Short mmCIF file of C-alpha atoms in Angstrom, two decimals:
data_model
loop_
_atom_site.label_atom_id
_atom_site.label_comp_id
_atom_site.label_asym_id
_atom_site.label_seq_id
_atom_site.Cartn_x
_atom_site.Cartn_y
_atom_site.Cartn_z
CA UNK A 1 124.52 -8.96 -35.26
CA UNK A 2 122.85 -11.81 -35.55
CA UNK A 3 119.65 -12.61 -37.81
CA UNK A 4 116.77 -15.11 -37.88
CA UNK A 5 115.54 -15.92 -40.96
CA UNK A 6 112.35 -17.64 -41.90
CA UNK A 7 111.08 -18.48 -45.14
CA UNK A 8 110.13 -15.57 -47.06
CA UNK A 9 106.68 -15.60 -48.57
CA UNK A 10 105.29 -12.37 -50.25
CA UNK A 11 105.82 -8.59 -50.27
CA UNK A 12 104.57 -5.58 -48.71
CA UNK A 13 104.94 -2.17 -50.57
CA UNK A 14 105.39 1.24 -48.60
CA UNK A 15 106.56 4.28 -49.74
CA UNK A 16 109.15 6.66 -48.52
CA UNK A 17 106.95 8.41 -46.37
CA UNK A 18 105.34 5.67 -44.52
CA UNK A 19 108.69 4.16 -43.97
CA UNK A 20 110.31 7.31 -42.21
CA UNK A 21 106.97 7.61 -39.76
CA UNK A 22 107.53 4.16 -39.09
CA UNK A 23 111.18 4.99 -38.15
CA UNK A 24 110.38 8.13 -36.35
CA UNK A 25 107.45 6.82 -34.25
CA UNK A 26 110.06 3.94 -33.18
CA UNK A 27 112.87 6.85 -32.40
CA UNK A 28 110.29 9.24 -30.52
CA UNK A 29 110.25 6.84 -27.33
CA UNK A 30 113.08 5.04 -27.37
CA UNK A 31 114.35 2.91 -25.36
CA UNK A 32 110.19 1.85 -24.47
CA UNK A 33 108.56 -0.05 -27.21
CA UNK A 34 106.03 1.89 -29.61
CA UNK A 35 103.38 0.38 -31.73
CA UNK A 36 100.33 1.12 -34.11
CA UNK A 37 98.25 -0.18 -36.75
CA UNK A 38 98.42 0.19 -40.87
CA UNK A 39 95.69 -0.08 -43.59
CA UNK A 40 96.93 -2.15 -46.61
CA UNK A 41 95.44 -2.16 -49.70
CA UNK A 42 96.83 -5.48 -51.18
CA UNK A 43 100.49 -5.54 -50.47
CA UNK A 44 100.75 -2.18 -50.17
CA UNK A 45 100.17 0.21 -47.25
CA UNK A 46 98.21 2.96 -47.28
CA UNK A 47 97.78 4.82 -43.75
CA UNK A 48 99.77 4.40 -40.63
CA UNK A 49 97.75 5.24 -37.00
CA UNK A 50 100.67 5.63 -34.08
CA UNK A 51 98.83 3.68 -31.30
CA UNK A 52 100.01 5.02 -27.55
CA UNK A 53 102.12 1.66 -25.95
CA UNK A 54 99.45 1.40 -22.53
CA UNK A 55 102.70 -0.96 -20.89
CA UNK A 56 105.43 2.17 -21.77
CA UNK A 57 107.89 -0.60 -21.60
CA UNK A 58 110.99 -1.58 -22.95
CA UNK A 59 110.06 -5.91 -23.52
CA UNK A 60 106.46 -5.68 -24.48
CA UNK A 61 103.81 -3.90 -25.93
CA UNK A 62 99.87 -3.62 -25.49
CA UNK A 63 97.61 -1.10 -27.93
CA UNK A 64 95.91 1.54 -25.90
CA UNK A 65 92.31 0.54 -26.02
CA UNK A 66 90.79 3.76 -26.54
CA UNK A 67 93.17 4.39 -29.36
CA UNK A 68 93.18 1.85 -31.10
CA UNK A 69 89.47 1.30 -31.54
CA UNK A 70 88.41 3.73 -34.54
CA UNK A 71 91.18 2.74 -36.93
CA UNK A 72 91.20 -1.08 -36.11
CA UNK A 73 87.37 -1.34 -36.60
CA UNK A 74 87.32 0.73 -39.76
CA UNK A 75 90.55 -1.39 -41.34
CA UNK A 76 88.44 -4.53 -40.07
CA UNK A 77 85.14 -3.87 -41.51
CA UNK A 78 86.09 -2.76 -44.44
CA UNK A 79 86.57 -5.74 -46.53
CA UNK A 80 88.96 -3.85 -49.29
CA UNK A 81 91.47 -3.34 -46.23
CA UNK A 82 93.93 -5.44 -44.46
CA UNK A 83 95.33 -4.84 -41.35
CA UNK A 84 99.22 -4.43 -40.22
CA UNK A 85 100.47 -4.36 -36.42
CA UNK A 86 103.98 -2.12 -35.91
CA UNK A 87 105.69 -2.29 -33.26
CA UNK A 88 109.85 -1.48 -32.26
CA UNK A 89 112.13 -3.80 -30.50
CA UNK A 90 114.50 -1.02 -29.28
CA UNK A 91 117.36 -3.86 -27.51
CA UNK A 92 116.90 -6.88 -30.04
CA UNK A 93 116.69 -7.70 -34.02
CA UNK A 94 113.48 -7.49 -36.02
CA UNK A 95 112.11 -10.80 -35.54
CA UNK A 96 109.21 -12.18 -33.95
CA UNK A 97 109.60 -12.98 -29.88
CA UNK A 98 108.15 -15.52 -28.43
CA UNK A 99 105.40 -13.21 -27.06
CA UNK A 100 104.70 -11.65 -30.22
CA UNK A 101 103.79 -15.35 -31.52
CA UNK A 102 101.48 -16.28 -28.95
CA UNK A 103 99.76 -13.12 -29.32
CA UNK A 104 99.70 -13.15 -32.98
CA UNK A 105 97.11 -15.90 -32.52
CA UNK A 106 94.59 -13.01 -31.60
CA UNK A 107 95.04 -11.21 -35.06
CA UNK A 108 96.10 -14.15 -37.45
CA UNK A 109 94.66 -12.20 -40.33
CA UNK A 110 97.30 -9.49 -39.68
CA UNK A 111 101.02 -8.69 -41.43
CA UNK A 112 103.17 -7.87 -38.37
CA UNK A 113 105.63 -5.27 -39.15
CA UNK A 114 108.58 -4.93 -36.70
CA UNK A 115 111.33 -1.74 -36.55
CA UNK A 116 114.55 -2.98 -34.90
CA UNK A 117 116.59 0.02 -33.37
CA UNK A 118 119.17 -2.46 -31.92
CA UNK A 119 121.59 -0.54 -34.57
CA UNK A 120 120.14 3.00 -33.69
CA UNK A 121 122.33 4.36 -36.55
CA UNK A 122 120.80 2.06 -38.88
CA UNK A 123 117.06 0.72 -38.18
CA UNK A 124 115.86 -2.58 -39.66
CA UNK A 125 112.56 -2.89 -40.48
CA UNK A 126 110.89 -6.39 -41.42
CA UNK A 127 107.28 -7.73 -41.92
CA UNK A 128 106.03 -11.07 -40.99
CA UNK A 129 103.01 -13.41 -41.11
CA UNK A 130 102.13 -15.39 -37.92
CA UNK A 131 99.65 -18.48 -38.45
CA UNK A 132 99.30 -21.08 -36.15
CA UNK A 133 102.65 -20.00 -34.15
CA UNK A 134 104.32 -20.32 -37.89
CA UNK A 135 106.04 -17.45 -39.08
CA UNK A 136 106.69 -16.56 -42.62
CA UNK A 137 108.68 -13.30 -43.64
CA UNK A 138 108.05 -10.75 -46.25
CA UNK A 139 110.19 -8.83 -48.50
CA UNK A 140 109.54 -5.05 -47.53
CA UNK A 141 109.64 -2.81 -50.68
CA UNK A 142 110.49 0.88 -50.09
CA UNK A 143 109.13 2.88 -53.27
CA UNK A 144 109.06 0.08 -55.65
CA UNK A 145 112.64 -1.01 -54.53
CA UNK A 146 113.72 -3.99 -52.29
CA UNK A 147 114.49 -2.14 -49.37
CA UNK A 148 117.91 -1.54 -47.32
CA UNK A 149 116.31 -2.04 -44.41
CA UNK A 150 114.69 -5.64 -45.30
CA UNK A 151 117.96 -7.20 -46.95
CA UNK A 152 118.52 -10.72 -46.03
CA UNK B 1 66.10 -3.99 -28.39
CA UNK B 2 68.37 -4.38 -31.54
CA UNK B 3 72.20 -3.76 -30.82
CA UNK B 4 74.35 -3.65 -33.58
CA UNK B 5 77.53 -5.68 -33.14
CA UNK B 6 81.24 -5.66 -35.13
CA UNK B 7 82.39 -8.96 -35.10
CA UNK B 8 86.52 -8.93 -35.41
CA UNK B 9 87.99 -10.76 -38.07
CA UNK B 10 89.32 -13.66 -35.76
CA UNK B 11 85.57 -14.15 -34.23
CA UNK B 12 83.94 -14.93 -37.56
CA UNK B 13 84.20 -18.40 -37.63
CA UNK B 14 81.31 -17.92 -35.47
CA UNK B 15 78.92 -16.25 -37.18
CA UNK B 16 79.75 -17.40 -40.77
CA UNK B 17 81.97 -14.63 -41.62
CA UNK B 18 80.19 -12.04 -41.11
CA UNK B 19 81.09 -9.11 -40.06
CA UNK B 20 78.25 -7.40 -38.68
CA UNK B 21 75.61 -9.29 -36.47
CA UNK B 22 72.36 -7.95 -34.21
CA UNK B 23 71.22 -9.14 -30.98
CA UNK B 24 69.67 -8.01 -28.20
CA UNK B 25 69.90 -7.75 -24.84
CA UNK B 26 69.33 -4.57 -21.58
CA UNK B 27 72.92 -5.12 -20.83
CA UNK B 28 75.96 -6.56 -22.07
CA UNK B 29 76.00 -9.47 -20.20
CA UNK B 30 72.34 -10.33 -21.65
CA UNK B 31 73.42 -9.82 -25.66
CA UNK B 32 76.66 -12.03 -24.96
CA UNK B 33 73.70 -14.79 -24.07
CA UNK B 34 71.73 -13.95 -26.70
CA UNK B 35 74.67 -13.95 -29.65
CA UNK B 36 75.58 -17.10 -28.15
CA UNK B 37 72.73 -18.57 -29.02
CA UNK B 38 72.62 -17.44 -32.53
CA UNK B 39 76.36 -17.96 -33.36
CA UNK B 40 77.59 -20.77 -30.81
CA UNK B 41 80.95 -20.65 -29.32
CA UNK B 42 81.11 -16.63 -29.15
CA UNK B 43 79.95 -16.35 -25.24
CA UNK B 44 83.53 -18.28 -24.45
CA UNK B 45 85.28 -16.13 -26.86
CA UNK B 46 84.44 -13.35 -24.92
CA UNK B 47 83.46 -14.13 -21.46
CA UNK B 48 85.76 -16.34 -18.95
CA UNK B 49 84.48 -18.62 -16.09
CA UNK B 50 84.30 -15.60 -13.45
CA UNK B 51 81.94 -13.96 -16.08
CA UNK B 52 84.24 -11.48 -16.79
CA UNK B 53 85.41 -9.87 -20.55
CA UNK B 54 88.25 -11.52 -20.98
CA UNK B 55 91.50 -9.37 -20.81
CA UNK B 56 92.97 -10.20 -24.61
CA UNK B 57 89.11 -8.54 -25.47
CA UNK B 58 88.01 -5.17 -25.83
CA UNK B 59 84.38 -4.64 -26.12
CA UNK B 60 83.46 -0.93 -26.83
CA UNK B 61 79.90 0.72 -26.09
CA UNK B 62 79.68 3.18 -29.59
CA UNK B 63 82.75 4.79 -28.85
CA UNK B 64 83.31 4.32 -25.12
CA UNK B 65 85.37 0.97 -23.99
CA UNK B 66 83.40 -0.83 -21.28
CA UNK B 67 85.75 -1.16 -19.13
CA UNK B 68 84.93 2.38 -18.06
CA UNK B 69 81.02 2.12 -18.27
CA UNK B 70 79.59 -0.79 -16.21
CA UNK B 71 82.12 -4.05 -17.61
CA UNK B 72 80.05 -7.32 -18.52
CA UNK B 73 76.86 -5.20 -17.09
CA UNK B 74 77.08 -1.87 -18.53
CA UNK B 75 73.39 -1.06 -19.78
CA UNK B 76 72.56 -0.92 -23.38
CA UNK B 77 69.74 0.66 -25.42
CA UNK B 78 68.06 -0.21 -28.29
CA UNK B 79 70.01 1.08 -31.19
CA UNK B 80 73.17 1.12 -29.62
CA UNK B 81 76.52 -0.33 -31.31
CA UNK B 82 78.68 -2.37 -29.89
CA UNK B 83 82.14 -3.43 -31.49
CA UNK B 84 84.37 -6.05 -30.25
CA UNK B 85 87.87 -6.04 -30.94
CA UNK B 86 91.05 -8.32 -30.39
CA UNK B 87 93.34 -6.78 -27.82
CA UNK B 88 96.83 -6.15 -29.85
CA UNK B 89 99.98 -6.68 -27.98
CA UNK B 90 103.43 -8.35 -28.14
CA UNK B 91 106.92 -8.21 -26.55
#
């Protein structure tokens, strides 16, 4: 299959755990996109929230309001936390879409983490900044270890 | 009538990084004014040219979005908080 590549700048850190909720929340409503929100401390990430997708669809994705409000705010406020955005393409690779870049202009302050089940035997997960409509990649690290599922 | 506001990370450049303003106001509509004219450029950050809240904006009452009180006019009280967040979405 094919991959985009973009220039890889920095890390995140997650540990077994997170990783598999990430993966399961992606499975549980397949083929429609799911999302939600992590709180990083540094590079690494230190809660996951599963945010309902309000669209249910299978392109796009939009965080339920009501939802999302209590752990966005306290990730936000806090000014030892920084904020991650999941979300699963279930059809295509784990890359930015177009979409995802002109929204990312809403949270630029966010690391964009994105499960692929285009493989549903073997889910890709990859992690992004998006400034300015320029995206930068990060290596994922699963327990200290460059991760399977973010080799280049 | 001090209202507590959260400022999200991508509004700060209007209120000097901070994350936590005040203002006042008996509704919504009337603190957007009034933040405006403490932190300039926040009124068209949140408000388009019918008025509205903007649809990539979610403004919550405490814990209650707006959208389901009164929009732009829902009422506020002195001691209130409102926090106003980025709407998160992609494709």
């Amino acid at each position: 299959m094919a991959v985009t590549r973009a220039e890889i700048h920095g890390r995140i850190d997650l540990d077994r755990r997170t990783f598999d909720a990430l993966v399961a929340h992606a499975r549980s409503d397949a083929p429609y996109e799911v999302c939600g929100l992590l709180a990083f401390s540094g590079d690494r990430a230190d809660a996951f929230y599963p945010i309902p997708n309000a669209d249910r669809s299978m392109t796009s994705y939009t965080m339920d309001r009501e939802a999302m409000h209590k752990p966005y705010l306290k990730i936000d406020q806090s000014p030892n936390l920084g904020l991650g955005i999941f979300h699963s393409h279930t059809h295509t690779e784990a890359f930015p879409s177009p979409t995802d870049v002109e929204q990312a202009g809403f949270n630029p302050q966010a690391v964009f983490l994105i499960a692929s089940l285009q493989d549903p035997e073997d889910p890709v997960l990859r992690a992004f900044d998006i400034v300015d409509g320029k995206i930068t990649e990060r290596t994922v690290f699963l327990d200290g270890a460059e991760a399977p599922a973010g080799k280049r | 009538m001090a209202i507590d506001v959260r400022i999200p990370t991508v509004l700060r450049k209007h209120t000097d990084g901070e994350a936590k303003v005040s203002g006042e106001g008996s509704t919504l509509a009337e603190l957007v004014d009034d933040l405006d004219d403490r932190h300039a450029g926040l009124r068209d950050a949140l408000v388009g040219m019918d008025g509205q809240l903007h649809r990539f904006i979610n403004v919550y009452l405490n814990d209650e979005d707006v959208r389901f009180l009164g929009g732009i006019q829902t009422p506020l009280r002195d001691g209130d908080t409102v926090s106003i967040l980025p709407a998160v979405a992609g494709g």
